[in-house]
Amino acid sequence: MDDFDLDHDLGLDLIPAPLSVRAVPPSGRYVLDEETRIEARPGTEGVARWLRATVGAATGLPLDPGDDDDNRIVLAVDPALGRRLGPEGYRLVVDGHAVRVDGGGSAGVFWGAQTLRQLLGPAAFRRAPIGSGTAWELPMVAIEDAPRFVWRGVLLDVARHFLPKDGVLRYLDLLAAHKLNVLHLHLTDDQGWRMEVHRYPELTRTGAWRARTKLGHRASPLWDERPHGGYYTQDDLREIVAYAAERHITVVPEIDLPGHSQAAIAAYPELGNTDVVDTAALTVWDTWGISPNVLAPTDHTLAFYENVLTEVLDVFPSPFVHIGGDECPKDQWKASPAARARMAAEGLADEDELQSWFIRHFDRWLADRGRRMAGWDEILEGGLAGLAGLSEGATVSSWRGCAGGIAAARAGHDVVMCPEQQVYLDHRQAPGADEPVPIGYVRTLEDVYRFDPVPAELTETEAARILGAQANLWTEVMEDQRRLDYQAFPRLAAFAETVWSPLPAPAARDHPSFERRMAAHYARLDALGVDYRPPGGPHPWQRRPGVLGRPIEGAPPIV
């Protein structure tokens, strides 16, 4: 951290901030030109492809393969560096002879290449050259860097508002530019089912479309009367997964159960509690909040979702599969003779234990197939399951605060911290009437910068269970890519630094230094075409006057 001022003195303004930066002799600049070659040693071929496709496109330089002169970028995997900094660590050295990017693994080389791109300036983030007079110069520096956490994630909710495939691919590029390495793809909810399932075509034929959409918070009187929907074919999702893998990003799918399932029930009414409600009359939900229509605890439902998850496992190689497990109203189960019979047969004391029975079933099912279940912190609850009933590999996404993550870590489970009070980026960015559809607490750029995923009360052993953190983008009031950009940026840049860089305690962080570096980073976002919230407040076209939100006043509680 002592090198941050040097970072600024050298004019680097890197985000996220690296572990160490130092100047190296000779003084001056290293110029990339038409003769610059890329020497890609074993394990770095994908990084070379990425450099040619991005930096090559922006600069107009061919960056041909070559290893026979000094004018080259050398990409290499260094096992010794990996032992010291881990597989995502890297060393970037620019001296008078070459540019060297060494990584502890191929991922480390890729993150070093991302830093190299930042060093070239904002124009390196464009898709084509903007002028023949640009000099592509690098400072003479040595940078060593490695991430603080192995899980540096973003949740993208494509169920509430569908984001076409190209938009997902674009967001993968934005994640990679910020050294974020997990995309949690929220594929199903009450308002839409977004993954093609060959065995059950009605999931997308019916479940992917709703007749209209609530505009703003659910208390709003406004409606968008246009049908809304869309879905990804399995080949679309394989493309997304492959595109992510080339950028060392893992795509974690989420298939919600037993709540947040009205779209599935609308497609296949027998999945619902048919002895309580007329499930055949249900449609894909067109408003927000928590639907009372939940899955029936039947053998048919279990088999149905096992078949769905079999196709999910075929498409997504991620070690983790998220099954939701949150916000499941119990009213229908309480009124259902079939649910009561299931509880009696399984020896379950109440409906909370019935929800845990659902979770535990799919936890075991995934574990038997070599995968790890992830779920929201409600999976910790409910008698028979709770912490004791979860498999060793079950991982908790702590969203209602930090308490669930603390309990899980103390019980020996891995945790991803994503407390809504701190890193739900659908929450508003400032007080005042200009913020579009204001939701939740005010979470400024500085607030996010001072977020720390590791609660102070954890011991060192317990803290080692914190895999990292995740910023969540729930899209009820984000109807398109521009709204998504506005809510995500610039705060996602601050979040990226909190999960990558070895920052001091939140109160001791140098926010003015971060703001200074952000001044340069805004130019990168401009070059990338990101419609971020400006530091001075929204542009007129970013506002949504008259669309009701749900602001919460005061400081968010620490829970």
Coordinates of C-alpha atoms in Angstrom, one line a residue:
M1 CA 0.0 0.0 0.0
D2 CA 3.0 2.3 0.5
D3 CA 3.4 2.4 -3.3
F4 CA 0.1 4.0 -4.1
D5 CA 1.6 7.5 -4.2
L6 CA 4.3 6.3 -6.5
D7 CA 1.5 4.8 -8.6
H8 CA 0.1 8.3 -8.9
D9 CA 3.5 10.0 -9.4
L10 CA 4.1 7.7 -12.3
G11 CA 0.8 8.6 -13.8
L12 CA -0.6 5.1 -13.7
D13 CA -3.9 5.6 -11.9
L14 CA -4.6 1.9 -11.9
I15 CA -7.9 0.4 -10.7
P16 CA -7.9 -1.9 -8.8
A17 CA -4.7 -0.7 -7.1
P18 CA -1.9 -3.1 -7.4
L19 CA 0.2 -4.7 -4.6
S20 CA 3.4 -2.9 -5.5
V21 CA 4.6 -0.5 -8.2
R22 CA 8.2 0.8 -8.7
A23 CA 10.0 2.6 -11.4
V24 CA 12.8 0.7 -13.2
P25 CA 15.7 2.1 -15.2
P26 CA 16.2 3.4 -17.7
S27 CA 13.9 6.4 -17.4
G28 CA 11.6 7.1 -20.4
R29 CA 8.8 5.3 -22.2
Y30 CA 8.6 2.0 -24.0
V31 CA 6.9 2.3 -27.4
L32 CA 4.7 -0.3 -29.0
D33 CA 4.7 -0.1 -32.7
E34 CA 4.1 -2.0 -36.0
E35 CA 7.1 -4.2 -35.3
T36 CA 6.1 -5.2 -31.7
R37 CA 5.6 -8.9 -31.4
I38 CA 3.8 -11.1 -28.9
E39 CA 5.8 -14.1 -27.6
A40 CA 3.2 -16.4 -26.0
R41 CA 4.8 -19.2 -24.1
P42 CA 2.9 -22.4 -23.1
G43 CA -0.3 -21.7 -21.2
T44 CA -0.7 -18.1 -22.4
E45 CA -2.1 -18.6 -25.9
G46 CA -5.6 -17.4 -24.8
V47 CA -4.1 -14.2 -23.4
A48 CA -2.3 -13.5 -26.7
R49 CA -5.6 -13.9 -28.5
W50 CA -7.3 -11.5 -26.2
L51 CA -4.5 -8.9 -26.5
R52 CA -4.7 -9.0 -30.3
A53 CA -8.5 -8.8 -30.3
T54 CA -8.7 -5.9 -27.9
V55 CA -5.4 -3.9 -27.7
G56 CA -4.6 -4.9 -31.3
A57 CA -8.0 -3.6 -32.4
A58 CA -7.7 -0.3 -30.4
T59 CA -4.2 0.5 -31.5
G60 CA -4.3 -0.9 -35.0
L61 CA -1.0 -2.7 -34.3
P62 CA -0.8 -6.3 -35.7
L63 CA 1.0 -7.7 -32.6
D64 CA 2.1 -10.7 -34.6
P65 CA 3.7 -13.8 -33.0
G66 CA 7.4 -13.6 -32.6
D67 CA 10.3 -14.2 -30.2
D68 CA 13.4 -13.1 -32.1
D69 CA 14.0 -9.4 -31.2
D70 CA 13.7 -7.1 -28.2
N71 CA 10.6 -5.3 -29.4
R72 CA 8.1 -7.8 -28.0
I73 CA 5.6 -8.6 -25.3
V74 CA 6.6 -11.8 -23.5
L75 CA 3.7 -13.8 -21.8
A76 CA 4.8 -16.6 -19.5
V77 CA 3.5 -18.8 -16.7
D78 CA 6.0 -18.8 -13.8
P79 CA 5.4 -21.6 -11.3
A80 CA 7.7 -20.0 -8.7
L81 CA 5.6 -16.8 -8.9
G82 CA 2.5 -18.9 -8.5
R83 CA 3.9 -20.4 -5.4
R84 CA 4.5 -17.0 -4.0
L85 CA 1.5 -15.0 -5.3
G86 CA -1.0 -17.7 -6.3
P87 CA -2.3 -18.6 -9.7
E88 CA -3.9 -15.2 -10.2
G89 CA -0.8 -13.3 -9.2
Y90 CA 1.3 -11.6 -11.8
R91 CA 4.5 -9.5 -12.4
L92 CA 4.5 -6.9 -15.2
V93 CA 8.0 -5.5 -16.0
V94 CA 8.6 -2.8 -18.7
D95 CA 12.2 -2.0 -19.2
G96 CA 14.4 -1.0 -22.1
H97 CA 14.4 -4.5 -23.6
A98 CA 10.8 -5.9 -23.6
V99 CA 7.5 -6.0 -21.9
R100 CA 7.2 -9.1 -19.7
V101 CA 4.0 -10.4 -18.2
D102 CA 4.6 -13.4 -15.9
G103 CA 1.7 -15.0 -14.1
G104 CA 1.4 -17.6 -11.4
G105 CA -1.0 -19.3 -13.8
S106 CA -2.7 -18.4 -17.1
A107 CA -5.2 -16.3 -15.1
G108 CA -2.4 -14.3 -13.6
V109 CA -1.0 -13.6 -17.0
F110 CA -4.5 -12.4 -18.1
W111 CA -4.8 -10.0 -15.2
G112 CA -1.4 -8.7 -15.9
A113 CA -2.5 -8.1 -19.5
Q114 CA -5.5 -6.1 -18.2
T115 CA -3.0 -3.9 -16.3
L116 CA -0.9 -3.5 -19.4
R117 CA -4.1 -2.2 -21.2
Q118 CA -4.7 0.4 -18.5
L119 CA -1.1 1.6 -18.8
L120 CA -1.6 2.3 -22.5
G121 CA -4.3 4.9 -21.7
P122 CA -8.1 5.2 -22.3
A123 CA -7.8 4.9 -26.1
A124 CA -6.7 1.3 -25.6
F125 CA -10.3 0.6 -24.4
R126 CA -11.8 1.5 -27.8
R127 CA -12.7 -1.0 -30.5
A128 CA -10.8 0.7 -33.3
P129 CA -8.1 3.3 -33.6
I130 CA -9.2 7.0 -33.4
G131 CA -6.2 8.6 -35.0
S132 CA -3.0 7.9 -36.7
G133 CA -0.9 10.1 -34.5
T134 CA -1.4 8.1 -31.3
A135 CA 1.8 7.0 -29.6
W136 CA 1.3 3.7 -27.7
E137 CA 3.7 4.2 -24.8
L138 CA 4.3 2.4 -21.6
P139 CA 6.1 3.7 -18.5
M140 CA 9.2 1.9 -17.3
V141 CA 7.8 0.1 -14.3
A142 CA 7.7 -3.2 -12.4
I143 CA 4.4 -4.2 -10.9
E144 CA 3.7 -7.1 -8.7
D145 CA 0.1 -7.9 -7.9
A146 CA -2.3 -10.6 -6.6
P147 CA -5.9 -10.6 -5.5
R148 CA -7.1 -10.6 -1.9
F149 CA -10.0 -13.0 -2.6
V150 CA -10.7 -15.9 -4.9
W151 CA -14.4 -14.9 -5.4
R152 CA -14.7 -11.5 -6.9
G153 CA -18.2 -11.6 -8.2
V154 CA -21.2 -9.8 -9.8
L155 CA -24.8 -11.1 -9.8
L156 CA -26.6 -10.2 -13.0
D157 CA -30.4 -10.7 -12.7
V158 CA -31.6 -11.5 -16.2
A159 CA -34.9 -13.0 -14.9
R160 CA -36.6 -9.7 -14.0
H161 CA -35.5 -7.9 -17.1
F162 CA -34.0 -10.0 -19.8
L163 CA -30.5 -8.9 -21.1
P164 CA -29.9 -10.2 -24.6
K165 CA -26.8 -12.4 -25.1
D166 CA -24.7 -9.6 -26.5
G167 CA -25.3 -7.6 -23.4
V168 CA -24.1 -10.4 -21.2
L169 CA -21.0 -10.8 -23.3
R170 CA -20.4 -7.0 -22.9
Y171 CA -20.7 -7.3 -19.2
L172 CA -18.2 -10.1 -19.1
D173 CA -15.7 -7.7 -20.8
L174 CA -16.5 -5.1 -18.2
L175 CA -15.9 -7.6 -15.4
A176 CA -12.6 -8.7 -16.9
A177 CA -11.5 -5.0 -17.2
H178 CA -11.9 -4.7 -13.4
K179 CA -10.3 -8.1 -12.6
L180 CA -13.6 -9.6 -11.4
N181 CA -13.8 -13.3 -11.9
V182 CA -17.3 -14.6 -11.2
L183 CA -20.6 -13.9 -13.0
H184 CA -23.5 -15.2 -11.0
L185 CA -26.3 -15.5 -13.6
H186 CA -29.8 -15.3 -12.0
L187 CA -31.7 -17.3 -14.6
T188 CA -35.1 -17.9 -13.1
D189 CA -37.7 -16.1 -10.9
D190 CA -41.4 -15.4 -10.7
Q191 CA -41.1 -12.9 -13.5
G192 CA -39.3 -15.1 -16.1
W193 CA -37.4 -18.3 -16.9
R194 CA -34.4 -17.6 -19.1
M195 CA -32.7 -21.0 -19.8
E196 CA -33.8 -23.4 -22.6
V197 CA -34.5 -26.8 -21.1
H198 CA -34.9 -29.4 -23.8
R199 CA -36.9 -31.8 -21.7
Y200 CA -39.4 -29.1 -20.7
P201 CA -40.0 -26.7 -23.6
E202 CA -42.8 -24.8 -21.9
L203 CA -40.3 -23.3 -19.4
T204 CA -39.3 -20.9 -22.2
R205 CA -42.3 -21.1 -24.5
T206 CA -44.6 -19.9 -21.7
G207 CA -42.3 -19.1 -18.7
A208 CA -40.0 -16.7 -20.6
W209 CA -42.7 -14.2 -21.3
R210 CA -44.9 -11.9 -19.3
A211 CA -47.8 -9.9 -20.6
R212 CA -46.8 -6.6 -19.0
T213 CA -44.4 -5.1 -16.5
K214 CA -44.8 -3.0 -13.4
L215 CA -42.9 0.3 -13.8
G216 CA -41.0 1.2 -10.7
H217 CA -41.6 -0.1 -7.2
R218 CA -44.6 -2.5 -6.8
A219 CA -46.6 0.3 -5.2
S220 CA -46.3 2.3 -8.4
P221 CA -49.6 2.8 -10.4
L222 CA -47.6 2.7 -13.7
W223 CA -47.4 -0.2 -16.1
D224 CA -45.5 -0.9 -19.2
E225 CA -48.2 -2.7 -21.3
R226 CA -45.7 -4.3 -23.7
P227 CA -45.0 -8.0 -23.4
H228 CA -41.5 -8.6 -22.0
G229 CA -39.2 -11.6 -22.2
G230 CA -36.6 -13.7 -23.9
Y231 CA -34.3 -16.6 -23.1
Y232 CA -31.0 -18.1 -23.9
T233 CA -30.7 -21.2 -25.9
Q234 CA -28.3 -23.8 -24.5
D235 CA -25.9 -22.9 -27.2
D236 CA -26.1 -19.2 -26.2
L237 CA -25.2 -20.2 -22.7
R238 CA -22.3 -22.4 -23.8
E239 CA -21.1 -19.4 -25.8
I240 CA -21.3 -17.2 -22.7
V241 CA -19.5 -19.8 -20.6
A242 CA -16.7 -20.1 -23.2
Y243 CA -16.4 -16.4 -23.6
A244 CA -16.2 -16.0 -19.9
A245 CA -13.6 -18.8 -19.6
E246 CA -11.3 -17.1 -22.1
R247 CA -11.4 -14.2 -19.7
H248 CA -10.9 -16.4 -16.6
I249 CA -14.4 -15.8 -15.3
T250 CA -16.6 -18.5 -13.9
V251 CA -20.3 -18.4 -14.7
V252 CA -22.4 -19.6 -11.8
P253 CA -26.0 -20.4 -12.8
E254 CA -28.9 -19.9 -10.4
I255 CA -32.1 -21.9 -10.7
D256 CA -34.4 -20.7 -7.9
L257 CA -36.4 -23.1 -5.7
P258 CA -38.7 -23.7 -3.8
G259 CA -39.8 -20.0 -3.9
H260 CA -39.4 -17.5 -6.7
S261 CA -40.9 -20.1 -9.0
Q262 CA -44.1 -18.7 -10.4
A263 CA -42.8 -18.6 -14.0
A264 CA -42.1 -22.4 -13.8
I265 CA -45.5 -23.1 -12.3
A266 CA -47.2 -21.0 -15.0
A267 CA -45.4 -23.3 -17.6
Y268 CA -46.1 -26.5 -15.7
P269 CA -49.0 -26.0 -13.3
E270 CA -48.5 -29.4 -11.6
L271 CA -45.3 -28.0 -10.0
G272 CA -47.5 -25.8 -7.8
N273 CA -49.8 -26.5 -4.8
T274 CA -52.7 -27.7 -6.8
D275 CA -54.7 -28.7 -3.8
V276 CA -54.7 -25.1 -2.5
V277 CA -54.8 -22.8 -5.6
D278 CA -55.8 -23.1 -9.3
T279 CA -52.3 -23.2 -10.6
A280 CA -53.6 -23.7 -14.2
A281 CA -54.8 -20.1 -14.0
L282 CA -51.4 -18.7 -13.0
T283 CA -49.4 -16.6 -15.5
V284 CA -45.8 -15.4 -15.3
W285 CA -45.8 -12.7 -12.7
D286 CA -45.9 -9.1 -13.9
T287 CA -45.1 -7.2 -10.7
W288 CA -42.3 -7.2 -8.1
G289 CA -42.0 -8.5 -4.5
I290 CA -42.4 -12.1 -3.3
S291 CA -45.0 -14.3 -5.0
P292 CA -47.0 -16.6 -2.7
N293 CA -46.9 -19.3 -5.4
V294 CA -44.2 -21.8 -4.5
L295 CA -43.3 -25.3 -5.5
A296 CA -45.2 -28.3 -4.1
P297 CA -43.1 -30.7 -2.1
T298 CA -43.9 -33.7 -4.3
D299 CA -41.7 -36.4 -5.8
H300 CA -42.8 -35.1 -9.2
T301 CA -41.4 -31.7 -8.4
L302 CA -38.1 -33.2 -7.2
A303 CA -37.7 -35.3 -10.3
F304 CA -38.6 -32.3 -12.5
Y305 CA -35.9 -30.1 -11.0
E306 CA -33.4 -33.0 -11.1
N307 CA -34.0 -33.2 -14.8
V308 CA -33.6 -29.4 -15.2
L309 CA -30.4 -29.4 -13.2
T310 CA -29.0 -32.3 -15.2
E311 CA -29.2 -30.0 -18.3
V312 CA -27.8 -27.1 -16.2
L313 CA -24.7 -29.3 -15.3
D314 CA -24.3 -30.2 -19.0
V315 CA -24.1 -26.5 -19.9
F316 CA -22.3 -24.9 -17.0
P317 CA -19.0 -26.5 -15.8
S318 CA -18.9 -24.2 -12.7
P319 CA -18.1 -26.1 -9.5
F320 CA -20.9 -24.1 -7.9
V321 CA -24.6 -24.2 -8.8
H322 CA -26.9 -21.7 -7.0
I323 CA -30.3 -22.9 -6.0
G324 CA -31.7 -19.8 -4.4
G325 CA -33.5 -21.0 -1.3
D326 CA -34.6 -17.6 -0.2
E327 CA -37.9 -15.8 0.4
C328 CA -40.2 -18.8 0.3
P329 CA -43.7 -18.0 1.8
K330 CA -45.2 -20.9 3.6
D331 CA -48.9 -20.0 3.4
Q332 CA -49.7 -22.5 0.7
W333 CA -47.9 -25.3 2.4
K334 CA -49.7 -24.6 5.6
A335 CA -53.0 -25.0 3.8
S336 CA -52.0 -28.0 1.7
P337 CA -52.9 -31.5 2.7
A338 CA -50.2 -32.8 0.4
A339 CA -47.6 -30.7 2.1
R340 CA -48.7 -31.8 5.5
A341 CA -48.6 -35.4 4.4
R342 CA -45.0 -34.9 3.2
M343 CA -44.0 -33.3 6.5
A344 CA -45.5 -36.3 8.3
A345 CA -43.8 -38.8 6.1
E346 CA -40.4 -37.1 6.5
G347 CA -40.7 -36.4 10.2
L348 CA -40.6 -32.7 9.7
A349 CA -41.8 -30.5 12.5
D350 CA -43.0 -27.5 10.5
E351 CA -42.9 -25.7 7.1
D352 CA -39.5 -24.2 7.9
E353 CA -38.2 -27.7 8.1
L354 CA -40.0 -28.5 4.8
Q355 CA -38.1 -25.8 3.1
S356 CA -34.9 -27.2 4.5
W357 CA -35.9 -30.6 3.2
F358 CA -36.0 -29.1 -0.3
I359 CA -32.6 -27.5 0.1
R360 CA -31.0 -30.6 1.6
H361 CA -32.3 -32.8 -1.2
F362 CA -30.6 -30.7 -4.0
D363 CA -27.5 -30.2 -1.8
R364 CA -27.0 -33.9 -1.7
W365 CA -28.0 -34.4 -5.4
L366 CA -25.4 -31.9 -6.5
A367 CA -22.7 -33.2 -4.2
D368 CA -23.3 -36.7 -5.6
R369 CA -22.4 -35.3 -9.0
G370 CA -19.3 -33.5 -7.9
R371 CA -20.8 -30.1 -7.7
R372 CA -21.2 -27.7 -4.8
M373 CA -24.5 -26.1 -3.9
A374 CA -24.6 -22.4 -3.2
G375 CA -27.7 -20.7 -1.7
W376 CA -28.8 -17.5 0.0
D377 CA -28.4 -17.4 3.7
E378 CA -31.9 -18.8 4.4
I379 CA -30.4 -22.2 3.7
L380 CA -28.9 -22.0 7.2
E381 CA -32.4 -22.1 8.7
G382 CA -34.9 -24.8 9.5
G383 CA -34.4 -27.5 12.1
L384 CA -33.4 -30.7 10.3
A385 CA -31.2 -29.0 7.8
G386 CA -29.8 -25.8 9.1
L387 CA -26.0 -25.8 9.3
A388 CA -25.7 -29.3 10.5
G389 CA -27.7 -30.7 7.6
L390 CA -25.7 -29.1 4.8
S391 CA -23.0 -31.0 3.0
E392 CA -19.4 -29.9 3.6
G393 CA -19.2 -28.2 0.2
A394 CA -22.4 -26.1 0.6
T395 CA -21.6 -22.4 0.3
V396 CA -23.6 -19.5 1.7
S397 CA -24.3 -16.3 -0.1
S398 CA -24.9 -13.9 2.9
W399 CA -27.3 -11.3 1.6
R400 CA -29.5 -10.1 4.5
G401 CA -26.4 -8.8 6.2
C402 CA -23.2 -10.4 7.5
A403 CA -24.8 -12.5 10.3
G404 CA -25.5 -15.4 8.0
G405 CA -22.0 -15.4 6.7
I406 CA -20.5 -15.2 10.2
A407 CA -22.6 -18.2 11.3
A408 CA -21.7 -20.2 8.3
A409 CA -18.0 -19.5 8.5
R410 CA -18.0 -20.4 12.2
A411 CA -19.6 -23.7 11.3
G412 CA -17.0 -24.5 8.7
H413 CA -18.8 -23.5 5.5
D414 CA -17.5 -21.3 2.7
V415 CA -19.1 -17.9 2.4
V416 CA -19.6 -15.2 -0.3
M417 CA -20.4 -11.9 1.3
C418 CA -23.0 -9.8 -0.5
P419 CA -24.9 -7.9 2.2
E420 CA -27.8 -5.9 0.7
Q421 CA -27.0 -2.9 3.0
Q422 CA -23.5 -2.6 1.4
V423 CA -23.2 -4.0 -2.1
Y424 CA -26.7 -4.2 -3.6
L425 CA -26.1 -1.9 -6.5
D426 CA -29.7 -1.5 -7.3
H427 CA -29.8 0.7 -4.2
R428 CA -29.7 4.4 -4.9
Q429 CA -26.4 6.3 -5.2
A430 CA -27.3 9.6 -3.6
P431 CA -30.2 11.2 -1.8
G432 CA -32.5 13.6 -3.7
A433 CA -35.2 13.5 -6.3
D434 CA -32.9 13.2 -9.3
E435 CA -31.9 9.6 -8.7
P436 CA -33.9 7.3 -11.1
V437 CA -36.4 5.1 -9.3
P438 CA -34.7 5.3 -5.9
I439 CA -34.5 2.0 -4.2
G440 CA -33.1 1.2 -0.7
Y441 CA -30.4 2.9 1.2
V442 CA -28.0 5.5 -0.2
R443 CA -24.9 3.7 -1.1
T444 CA -22.4 6.2 -2.5
L445 CA -19.1 5.4 -4.3
E446 CA -17.3 6.0 -1.1
D447 CA -19.6 3.8 0.9
V448 CA -18.9 0.9 -1.5
Y449 CA -15.1 1.7 -1.4
R450 CA -15.2 1.3 2.4
F451 CA -16.9 -2.1 2.3
D452 CA -14.9 -5.0 3.7
P453 CA -16.1 -8.6 3.1
V454 CA -14.4 -9.9 6.3
P455 CA -16.3 -9.1 9.6
A456 CA -13.9 -8.0 12.3
E457 CA -15.3 -10.5 14.8
L458 CA -14.1 -13.6 12.9
T459 CA -11.0 -15.4 13.9
E460 CA -8.2 -16.0 11.4
T461 CA -9.4 -19.5 10.8
E462 CA -13.0 -18.4 10.4
A463 CA -12.1 -15.5 8.1
A464 CA -10.3 -18.0 5.8
R465 CA -13.8 -19.3 5.0
I466 CA -14.7 -16.0 3.3
L467 CA -14.2 -16.8 -0.3
G468 CA -14.8 -13.2 -1.2
A469 CA -17.7 -11.0 -2.1
Q470 CA -20.2 -10.2 -4.7
A471 CA -22.0 -7.1 -5.9
N472 CA -25.6 -7.8 -6.8
L473 CA -27.5 -6.1 -9.6
W474 CA -31.2 -6.9 -9.2
T475 CA -33.1 -5.6 -12.2
E476 CA -36.7 -4.9 -11.2
V477 CA -36.2 -1.2 -12.0
M478 CA -33.3 -1.7 -14.6
E479 CA -35.2 -2.2 -17.8
D480 CA -32.3 -2.0 -20.2
Q481 CA -28.5 -1.9 -20.5
R482 CA -28.3 1.9 -19.9
R483 CA -30.1 1.6 -16.6
L484 CA -27.9 -1.3 -15.7
D485 CA -24.8 0.7 -16.5
Y486 CA -26.0 3.6 -14.4
Q487 CA -26.6 1.5 -11.3
A488 CA -23.4 -0.6 -11.7
F489 CA -20.9 2.2 -12.4
P490 CA -18.8 3.7 -11.1
R491 CA -19.5 1.8 -7.9
L492 CA -18.5 -1.5 -9.5
A493 CA -15.0 -0.1 -9.9
A494 CA -14.9 0.7 -6.1
F495 CA -16.1 -2.8 -5.4
A496 CA -13.5 -4.3 -7.6
E497 CA -10.8 -2.6 -5.6
T498 CA -12.2 -3.8 -2.3
V499 CA -12.1 -7.5 -3.4
W500 CA -8.7 -7.3 -5.2
S501 CA -6.5 -4.9 -3.3
P502 CA -5.0 -5.4 0.2
L503 CA -6.7 -2.3 1.6
P504 CA -6.5 -1.1 5.2
A505 CA -9.5 -1.1 7.5
P506 CA -12.5 0.7 6.0
A507 CA -12.1 3.9 8.1
A508 CA -8.4 4.1 7.2
R509 CA -8.8 3.9 3.4
D510 CA -7.5 6.7 1.3
H511 CA -10.7 7.6 -0.6
P512 CA -9.2 10.9 -2.0
S513 CA -6.5 8.7 -3.7
F514 CA -9.2 6.5 -5.1
E515 CA -11.2 9.4 -6.4
R516 CA -8.1 10.8 -8.0
R517 CA -7.5 7.5 -9.8
M518 CA -11.2 7.4 -10.8
A519 CA -10.8 10.6 -12.7
A520 CA -8.6 8.7 -15.1
H521 CA -10.9 5.6 -14.9
Y522 CA -13.9 7.6 -16.1
A523 CA -12.1 8.1 -19.4
R524 CA -11.7 4.4 -19.7
L525 CA -15.4 3.9 -19.0
D526 CA -16.2 6.5 -21.6
A527 CA -14.1 4.6 -24.2
L528 CA -15.9 1.4 -23.3
G529 CA -19.3 3.2 -23.8
V530 CA -20.5 2.7 -20.2
D531 CA -23.4 5.0 -19.3
Y532 CA -22.2 5.5 -15.7
R533 CA -23.5 7.9 -13.1
P534 CA -21.4 11.1 -13.4
P535 CA -19.8 12.3 -10.1
G536 CA -22.0 15.4 -10.1
G537 CA -25.3 13.5 -10.5
P538 CA -27.3 12.0 -13.3
H539 CA -27.6 13.4 -16.8
P540 CA -31.1 14.5 -17.7
W541 CA -31.7 11.4 -19.8
Q542 CA -30.7 9.2 -16.8
R543 CA -33.5 10.4 -14.6
R544 CA -36.9 8.8 -14.3
P545 CA -39.2 11.5 -13.1
G546 CA -42.6 10.3 -11.8
V547 CA -41.6 6.6 -11.5
L548 CA -42.1 5.6 -7.9
G549 CA -39.2 3.9 -6.0
R550 CA -38.8 2.7 -2.4
P551 CA -36.1 4.8 -0.7
I552 CA -35.1 3.9 2.8
E553 CA -33.8 6.7 4.9
G554 CA -30.9 6.7 7.3
A555 CA -27.7 4.7 7.5
P556 CA -28.1 0.9 6.8
P557 CA -27.9 -1.3 9.8
I558 CA -25.0 -3.6 10.3
V559 CA -26.6 -7.0 10.7

